[in-house]
Amino acid sequence: MPLLTVGHRGVMGVEPENTLRSFVRAEREGLDVIELDLHLSRDGALVVMHDAEVDRTTDGTGPVAGMTLAELRALDAGLGERIPVFEEVVDAVSAPLQAEIKDRAAARVLAGAIERHGLHERVRVISFHDDALREIRGLLPDLPVALVTGRSTPTAPERARELGAEMVSCEFRWLAADVVERCHAAGVEVISWTVNTDAELARARELGLDGVVTDLPATARKAVSEGV
């Protein structure tokens, strides 16, 4: 079967990450799902940014939480792109979204946006933070969630079950066959980040993964074509 393909921050291998340009390109390239990251600005806007600081991905400097939306908007996020807010991504693409809570304070604001815009069937909330997923579960009990793991990947099956998560997104280098088997035995789907090379894609198939998170459109195409 073709693997589910998730565009990592859009398609960050070929476009500026977490920008509308990157998300639109991911949809045009045919990725099944688009992943994005969320922080809150100083004035409470749900801004799409991976890092807690703007330094790496923009021409500015300082913490996202210390800047207003207007100040964040003034920054260049790459190729003239501006830092988007969550609702702009929702409007710019029609693909399903994986919305990752990086800042735990964003959970309640994100839940409100999902309710307001009727996105229950389109958005899966994902996070490394168990308490953020618990808060989302409390606010939106029927919304699909996924646990994201790095070094803690060996505990993913048990944590996912406790959180009511139907999916885990595990860092590729920490993922072993027994974790995948225990997840599947618990009825939990397994995807992995980040899968960009032919060797990684082959290993993903060997592990029996349900999907891959990739930076590259070419990898996504291979994930689909080789499974047909």
mmCIF file with all atom_site columns, C-alpha atoms in Angstrom, residues 44-197:
data_model
loop_
_atom_site.group_PDB
_atom_site.id
_atom_site.type_symbol
_atom_site.label_atom_id
_atom_site.label_alt_id
_atom_site.label_comp_id
_atom_site.label_asym_id
_atom_site.label_entity_id
_atom_site.label_seq_id
_atom_site.pdbx_PDB_ins_code
_atom_site.Cartn_x
_atom_site.Cartn_y
_atom_site.Cartn_z
_atom_site.occupancy
_atom_site.B_iso_or_equiv
_atom_site.pdbx_formal_charge
_atom_site.auth_seq_id
_atom_site.auth_comp_id
_atom_site.auth_asym_id
_atom_site.auth_atom_id
_atom_site.pdbx_PDB_model_num
ATOM 1   C CA . GLY A 1 44  ? -2.091  35.982 21.445 1.00 0.00 ? 44  GLY A CA 1
ATOM 2   C CA . ALA A 1 45  ? -2.034  35.286 17.691 1.00 0.00 ? 45  ALA A CA 1
ATOM 3   C CA . LEU A 1 46  ? -1.589  31.669 16.611 1.00 0.00 ? 46  LEU A CA 1
ATOM 4   C CA . VAL A 1 47  ? 1.552   32.047 14.503 1.00 0.00 ? 47  VAL A CA 1
ATOM 5   C CA . VAL A 1 48  ? 3.118   29.378 12.340 1.00 0.00 ? 48  VAL A CA 1
ATOM 6   C CA . MET A 1 49  ? 6.732   28.989 13.440 1.00 0.00 ? 49  MET A CA 1
ATOM 7   C CA . HIS A 1 50  ? 8.856   26.028 14.515 1.00 0.00 ? 50  HIS A CA 1
ATOM 8   C CA . ASP A 1 51  ? 11.396  27.618 16.832 1.00 0.00 ? 51  ASP A CA 1
ATOM 9   C CA . ALA A 1 52  ? 10.691  29.612 19.977 1.00 0.00 ? 52  ALA A CA 1
ATOM 10  C CA . GLU A 1 53  ? 12.905  32.339 18.467 1.00 0.00 ? 53  GLU A CA 1
ATOM 11  C CA . VAL A 1 54  ? 12.705  33.905 15.021 1.00 0.00 ? 54  VAL A CA 1
ATOM 12  C CA . ASP A 1 55  ? 16.487  33.991 14.491 1.00 0.00 ? 55  ASP A CA 1
ATOM 13  C CA . ARG A 1 56  ? 16.980  30.847 12.383 1.00 0.00 ? 56  ARG A CA 1
ATOM 14  C CA . THR A 1 57  ? 14.161  31.267 9.871  1.00 0.00 ? 57  THR A CA 1
ATOM 15  C CA . THR A 1 58  ? 13.755  35.036 9.500  1.00 0.00 ? 58  THR A CA 1
ATOM 16  C CA . ASP A 1 59  ? 15.847  38.194 9.244  1.00 0.00 ? 59  ASP A CA 1
ATOM 17  C CA . GLY A 1 60  ? 14.859  39.142 12.785 1.00 0.00 ? 60  GLY A CA 1
ATOM 18  C CA . THR A 1 61  ? 15.965  38.172 16.253 1.00 0.00 ? 61  THR A CA 1
ATOM 19  C CA . GLY A 1 62  ? 14.227  37.415 19.533 1.00 0.00 ? 62  GLY A CA 1
ATOM 20  C CA . PRO A 1 63  ? 11.510  35.186 20.988 1.00 0.00 ? 63  PRO A CA 1
ATOM 21  C CA . VAL A 1 64  ? 8.199   34.723 19.182 1.00 0.00 ? 64  VAL A CA 1
ATOM 22  C CA . ALA A 1 65  ? 6.349   35.166 22.482 1.00 0.00 ? 65  ALA A CA 1
ATOM 23  C CA . GLY A 1 66  ? 8.027   38.539 23.008 1.00 0.00 ? 66  GLY A CA 1
ATOM 24  C CA . MET A 1 67  ? 6.812   40.028 19.719 1.00 0.00 ? 67  MET A CA 1
ATOM 25  C CA . THR A 1 68  ? 3.402   41.220 18.555 1.00 0.00 ? 68  THR A CA 1
ATOM 26  C CA . LEU A 1 69  ? 1.854   39.863 15.400 1.00 0.00 ? 69  LEU A CA 1
ATOM 27  C CA . ALA A 1 70  ? 2.572   43.164 13.658 1.00 0.00 ? 70  ALA A CA 1
ATOM 28  C CA . GLU A 1 71  ? 6.243   42.907 14.616 1.00 0.00 ? 71  GLU A CA 1
ATOM 29  C CA . LEU A 1 72  ? 6.404   39.312 13.404 1.00 0.00 ? 72  LEU A CA 1
ATOM 30  C CA . ARG A 1 73  ? 4.708   40.278 10.142 1.00 0.00 ? 73  ARG A CA 1
ATOM 31  C CA . ALA A 1 74  ? 7.466   42.780 9.431  1.00 0.00 ? 74  ALA A CA 1
ATOM 32  C CA . LEU A 1 75  ? 10.061  39.993 9.220  1.00 0.00 ? 75  LEU A CA 1
ATOM 33  C CA . ASP A 1 76  ? 11.169  38.175 6.069  1.00 0.00 ? 76  ASP A CA 1
ATOM 34  C CA . ALA A 1 77  ? 10.652  34.436 6.524  1.00 0.00 ? 77  ALA A CA 1
ATOM 35  C CA . GLY A 1 78  ? 12.489  33.604 3.291  1.00 0.00 ? 78  GLY A CA 1
ATOM 36  C CA . LEU A 1 79  ? 12.077  34.706 -0.330 1.00 0.00 ? 79  LEU A CA 1
ATOM 37  C CA . GLY A 1 80  ? 9.957   37.614 0.838  1.00 0.00 ? 80  GLY A CA 1
ATOM 38  C CA . GLU A 1 81  ? 7.444   35.375 2.639  1.00 0.00 ? 81  GLU A CA 1
ATOM 39  C CA . ARG A 1 82  ? 5.809   36.553 5.860  1.00 0.00 ? 82  ARG A CA 1
ATOM 40  C CA . ILE A 1 83  ? 5.130   34.513 8.976  1.00 0.00 ? 83  ILE A CA 1
ATOM 41  C CA . PRO A 1 84  ? 1.545   33.269 8.575  1.00 0.00 ? 84  PRO A CA 1
ATOM 42  C CA . VAL A 1 85  ? -1.126  32.724 11.185 1.00 0.00 ? 85  VAL A CA 1
ATOM 43  C CA . PHE A 1 86  ? -2.959  29.414 11.435 1.00 0.00 ? 86  PHE A CA 1
ATOM 44  C CA . GLU A 1 87  ? -6.162  30.659 9.803  1.00 0.00 ? 87  GLU A CA 1
ATOM 45  C CA . GLU A 1 88  ? -4.247  31.811 6.722  1.00 0.00 ? 88  GLU A CA 1
ATOM 46  C CA . VAL A 1 89  ? -2.915  28.312 6.169  1.00 0.00 ? 89  VAL A CA 1
ATOM 47  C CA . VAL A 1 90  ? -6.420  26.912 6.525  1.00 0.00 ? 90  VAL A CA 1
ATOM 48  C CA . ASP A 1 91  ? -7.573  29.287 3.779  1.00 0.00 ? 91  ASP A CA 1
ATOM 49  C CA . ALA A 1 92  ? -4.535  28.853 1.513  1.00 0.00 ? 92  ALA A CA 1
ATOM 50  C CA . VAL A 1 93  ? -4.715  25.047 1.144  1.00 0.00 ? 93  VAL A CA 1
ATOM 51  C CA . SER A 1 94  ? -7.441  22.429 1.287  1.00 0.00 ? 94  SER A CA 1
ATOM 52  C CA . ALA A 1 95  ? -5.300  19.465 2.369  1.00 0.00 ? 95  ALA A CA 1
ATOM 53  C CA . PRO A 1 96  ? -5.638  17.879 5.819  1.00 0.00 ? 96  PRO A CA 1
ATOM 54  C CA . LEU A 1 97  ? -3.365  19.472 8.414  1.00 0.00 ? 97  LEU A CA 1
ATOM 55  C CA . GLN A 1 98  ? -1.239  18.231 11.284 1.00 0.00 ? 98  GLN A CA 1
ATOM 56  C CA . ALA A 1 99  ? -0.991  21.182 13.658 1.00 0.00 ? 99  ALA A CA 1
ATOM 57  C CA . GLU A 1 100 ? 1.891   20.775 16.090 1.00 0.00 ? 100 GLU A CA 1
ATOM 58  C CA . ILE A 1 101 ? 1.684   22.608 19.385 1.00 0.00 ? 101 ILE A CA 1
ATOM 59  C CA . LYS A 1 102 ? 5.204   23.782 20.197 1.00 0.00 ? 102 LYS A CA 1
ATOM 60  C CA . ASP A 1 103 ? 4.106   26.224 22.892 1.00 0.00 ? 103 ASP A CA 1
ATOM 61  C CA . ARG A 1 104 ? 1.766   24.531 25.377 1.00 0.00 ? 104 ARG A CA 1
ATOM 62  C CA . ALA A 1 105 ? -0.102  27.816 25.885 1.00 0.00 ? 105 ALA A CA 1
ATOM 63  C CA . ALA A 1 106 ? -1.293  27.532 22.267 1.00 0.00 ? 106 ALA A CA 1
ATOM 64  C CA . ALA A 1 107 ? -3.512  24.504 22.976 1.00 0.00 ? 107 ALA A CA 1
ATOM 65  C CA . ARG A 1 108 ? -6.590  26.429 24.118 1.00 0.00 ? 108 ARG A CA 1
ATOM 66  C CA . VAL A 1 109 ? -6.242  29.043 21.360 1.00 0.00 ? 109 VAL A CA 1
ATOM 67  C CA . LEU A 1 110 ? -5.911  26.312 18.720 1.00 0.00 ? 110 LEU A CA 1
ATOM 68  C CA . ALA A 1 111 ? -8.960  24.480 20.076 1.00 0.00 ? 111 ALA A CA 1
ATOM 69  C CA . GLY A 1 112 ? -10.936 27.699 19.765 1.00 0.00 ? 112 GLY A CA 1
ATOM 70  C CA . ALA A 1 113 ? -9.828  28.192 16.159 1.00 0.00 ? 113 ALA A CA 1
ATOM 71  C CA . ILE A 1 114 ? -10.777 24.627 15.253 1.00 0.00 ? 114 ILE A CA 1
ATOM 72  C CA . GLU A 1 115 ? -14.221 25.107 16.811 1.00 0.00 ? 115 GLU A CA 1
ATOM 73  C CA . ARG A 1 116 ? -14.748 28.489 15.193 1.00 0.00 ? 116 ARG A CA 1
ATOM 74  C CA . HIS A 1 117 ? -13.864 27.330 11.693 1.00 0.00 ? 117 HIS A CA 1
ATOM 75  C CA . GLY A 1 118 ? -15.366 23.823 11.891 1.00 0.00 ? 118 GLY A CA 1
ATOM 76  C CA . LEU A 1 119 ? -12.057 22.052 11.286 1.00 0.00 ? 119 LEU A CA 1
ATOM 77  C CA . HIS A 1 120 ? -12.745 18.888 13.286 1.00 0.00 ? 120 HIS A CA 1
ATOM 78  C CA . GLU A 1 121 ? -12.549 16.670 10.187 1.00 0.00 ? 121 GLU A CA 1
ATOM 79  C CA . ARG A 1 122 ? -9.490  18.363 8.723  1.00 0.00 ? 122 ARG A CA 1
ATOM 80  C CA . VAL A 1 123 ? -7.031  18.973 11.554 1.00 0.00 ? 123 VAL A CA 1
ATOM 81  C CA . ARG A 1 124 ? -5.114  16.505 13.688 1.00 0.00 ? 124 ARG A CA 1
ATOM 82  C CA . VAL A 1 125 ? -3.382  18.127 16.661 1.00 0.00 ? 125 VAL A CA 1
ATOM 83  C CA . ILE A 1 126 ? 0.079   16.754 17.355 1.00 0.00 ? 126 ILE A CA 1
ATOM 84  C CA . SER A 1 127 ? 2.640   17.516 20.057 1.00 0.00 ? 127 SER A CA 1
ATOM 85  C CA . PHE A 1 128 ? 5.633   16.327 22.043 1.00 0.00 ? 128 PHE A CA 1
ATOM 86  C CA . HIS A 1 129 ? 3.819   17.663 25.122 1.00 0.00 ? 129 HIS A CA 1
ATOM 87  C CA . ASP A 1 130 ? 1.477   15.148 26.754 1.00 0.00 ? 130 ASP A CA 1
ATOM 88  C CA . ASP A 1 131 ? -0.237  17.883 28.763 1.00 0.00 ? 131 ASP A CA 1
ATOM 89  C CA . ALA A 1 132 ? -1.015  19.882 25.601 1.00 0.00 ? 132 ALA A CA 1
ATOM 90  C CA . LEU A 1 133 ? -2.658  16.814 24.060 1.00 0.00 ? 133 LEU A CA 1
ATOM 91  C CA . ARG A 1 134 ? -4.584  16.193 27.284 1.00 0.00 ? 134 ARG A CA 1
ATOM 92  C CA . GLU A 1 135 ? -5.872  19.766 27.178 1.00 0.00 ? 135 GLU A CA 1
ATOM 93  C CA . ILE A 1 136 ? -6.966  19.365 23.552 1.00 0.00 ? 136 ILE A CA 1
ATOM 94  C CA . ARG A 1 137 ? -8.658  16.072 24.459 1.00 0.00 ? 137 ARG A CA 1
ATOM 95  C CA . GLY A 1 138 ? -10.515 17.804 27.284 1.00 0.00 ? 138 GLY A CA 1
ATOM 96  C CA . LEU A 1 139 ? -11.676 20.657 25.050 1.00 0.00 ? 139 LEU A CA 1
ATOM 97  C CA . LEU A 1 140 ? -12.363 18.640 21.876 1.00 0.00 ? 140 LEU A CA 1
ATOM 98  C CA . PRO A 1 141 ? -12.831 15.003 22.905 1.00 0.00 ? 141 PRO A CA 1
ATOM 99  C CA . ASP A 1 142 ? -13.470 13.700 19.388 1.00 0.00 ? 142 ASP A CA 1
ATOM 100 C CA . LEU A 1 143 ? -10.590 15.478 17.655 1.00 0.00 ? 143 LEU A CA 1
ATOM 101 C CA . PRO A 1 144 ? -7.825  13.169 16.379 1.00 0.00 ? 144 PRO A CA 1
ATOM 102 C CA . VAL A 1 145 ? -4.463  13.692 18.073 1.00 0.00 ? 145 VAL A CA 1
ATOM 103 C CA . ALA A 1 146 ? -0.981  12.291 17.605 1.00 0.00 ? 146 ALA A CA 1
ATOM 104 C CA . LEU A 1 147 ? 1.933   12.029 20.004 1.00 0.00 ? 147 LEU A CA 1
ATOM 105 C CA . VAL A 1 148 ? 5.294   13.197 18.628 1.00 0.00 ? 148 VAL A CA 1
ATOM 106 C CA . THR A 1 149 ? 8.382   11.480 20.065 1.00 0.00 ? 149 THR A CA 1
ATOM 107 C CA . GLY A 1 150 ? 12.153  11.722 19.828 1.00 0.00 ? 150 GLY A CA 1
ATOM 108 C CA . ARG A 1 151 ? 14.368  9.935  22.348 1.00 0.00 ? 151 ARG A CA 1
ATOM 109 C CA . SER A 1 152 ? 11.203  8.856  24.182 1.00 0.00 ? 152 SER A CA 1
ATOM 110 C CA . THR A 1 153 ? 10.082  6.781  21.169 1.00 0.00 ? 153 THR A CA 1
ATOM 111 C CA . PRO A 1 154 ? 10.410  3.433  23.039 1.00 0.00 ? 154 PRO A CA 1
ATOM 112 C CA . THR A 1 155 ? 7.563   4.568  25.337 1.00 0.00 ? 155 THR A CA 1
ATOM 113 C CA . ALA A 1 156 ? 5.341   5.772  22.469 1.00 0.00 ? 156 ALA A CA 1
ATOM 114 C CA . PRO A 1 157 ? 2.832   2.869  22.447 1.00 0.00 ? 157 PRO A CA 1
ATOM 115 C CA . GLU A 1 158 ? 1.982   3.179  26.133 1.00 0.00 ? 158 GLU A CA 1
ATOM 116 C CA . ARG A 1 159 ? 1.854   6.983  26.147 1.00 0.00 ? 159 ARG A CA 1
ATOM 117 C CA . ALA A 1 160 ? -0.319  7.063  23.030 1.00 0.00 ? 160 ALA A CA 1
ATOM 118 C CA . ARG A 1 161 ? -2.781  4.650  24.561 1.00 0.00 ? 161 ARG A CA 1
ATOM 119 C CA . GLU A 1 162 ? -2.954  6.682  27.796 1.00 0.00 ? 162 GLU A CA 1
ATOM 120 C CA . LEU A 1 163 ? -3.532  9.903  25.823 1.00 0.00 ? 163 LEU A CA 1
ATOM 121 C CA . GLY A 1 164 ? -6.116  8.414  23.473 1.00 0.00 ? 164 GLY A CA 1
ATOM 122 C CA . ALA A 1 165 ? -3.856  9.186  20.499 1.00 0.00 ? 165 ALA A CA 1
ATOM 123 C CA . GLU A 1 166 ? -4.641  7.215  17.347 1.00 0.00 ? 166 GLU A CA 1
ATOM 124 C CA . MET A 1 167 ? -1.228  7.973  15.839 1.00 0.00 ? 167 MET A CA 1
ATOM 125 C CA . VAL A 1 168 ? 2.394   8.499  16.848 1.00 0.00 ? 168 VAL A CA 1
ATOM 126 C CA . SER A 1 169 ? 4.958   10.462 14.861 1.00 0.00 ? 169 SER A CA 1
ATOM 127 C CA . CYS A 1 170 ? 8.367   9.138  15.897 1.00 0.00 ? 170 CYS A CA 1
ATOM 128 C CA . GLU A 1 171 ? 11.842  10.397 15.144 1.00 0.00 ? 171 GLU A CA 1
ATOM 129 C CA . PHE A 1 172 ? 13.242  8.002  12.553 1.00 0.00 ? 172 PHE A CA 1
ATOM 130 C CA . ARG A 1 173 ? 16.584  7.286  14.194 1.00 0.00 ? 173 ARG A CA 1
ATOM 131 C CA . TRP A 1 174 ? 14.950  6.117  17.440 1.00 0.00 ? 174 TRP A CA 1
ATOM 132 C CA . LEU A 1 175 ? 12.296  3.936  15.811 1.00 0.00 ? 175 LEU A CA 1
ATOM 133 C CA . ALA A 1 176 ? 12.658  0.161  16.126 1.00 0.00 ? 176 ALA A CA 1
ATOM 134 C CA . ALA A 1 177 ? 10.519  -2.702 14.869 1.00 0.00 ? 177 ALA A CA 1
ATOM 135 C CA . ASP A 1 178 ? 9.234   -3.617 18.331 1.00 0.00 ? 178 ASP A CA 1
ATOM 136 C CA . VAL A 1 179 ? 7.838   -0.098 18.838 1.00 0.00 ? 179 VAL A CA 1
ATOM 137 C CA . VAL A 1 180 ? 5.946   -0.317 15.549 1.00 0.00 ? 180 VAL A CA 1
ATOM 138 C CA . GLU A 1 181 ? 4.630   -3.763 16.464 1.00 0.00 ? 181 GLU A CA 1
ATOM 139 C CA . ARG A 1 182 ? 3.448   -2.631 19.909 1.00 0.00 ? 182 ARG A CA 1
ATOM 140 C CA . CYS A 1 183 ? 1.767   0.432  18.423 1.00 0.00 ? 183 CYS A CA 1
ATOM 141 C CA . HIS A 1 184 ? -0.043  -1.603 15.798 1.00 0.00 ? 184 HIS A CA 1
ATOM 142 C CA . ALA A 1 185 ? -1.105  -4.148 18.432 1.00 0.00 ? 185 ALA A CA 1
ATOM 143 C CA . ALA A 1 186 ? -2.667  -1.235 20.346 1.00 0.00 ? 186 ALA A CA 1
ATOM 144 C CA . GLY A 1 187 ? -4.419  0.063  17.220 1.00 0.00 ? 187 GLY A CA 1
ATOM 145 C CA . VAL A 1 188 ? -2.088  3.058  16.898 1.00 0.00 ? 188 VAL A CA 1
ATOM 146 C CA . GLU A 1 189 ? -0.752  4.167  13.498 1.00 0.00 ? 189 GLU A CA 1
ATOM 147 C CA . VAL A 1 190 ? 2.940   4.960  13.163 1.00 0.00 ? 190 VAL A CA 1
ATOM 148 C CA . ILE A 1 191 ? 4.515   7.632  10.986 1.00 0.00 ? 191 ILE A CA 1
ATOM 149 C CA . SER A 1 192 ? 8.103   8.821  11.208 1.00 0.00 ? 192 SER A CA 1
ATOM 150 C CA . TRP A 1 193 ? 10.135  11.985 10.753 1.00 0.00 ? 193 TRP A CA 1
ATOM 151 C CA . THR A 1 194 ? 12.094  12.800 8.786  1.00 0.00 ? 194 THR A CA 1
ATOM 152 C CA . VAL A 1 195 ? 12.353  10.422 5.810  1.00 0.00 ? 195 VAL A CA 1
ATOM 153 C CA . ASN A 1 196 ? 14.223  12.002 2.880  1.00 0.00 ? 196 ASN A CA 1
ATOM 154 C CA . THR A 1 197 ? 16.498  9.377  1.285  1.00 0.00 ? 197 THR A CA 1
#
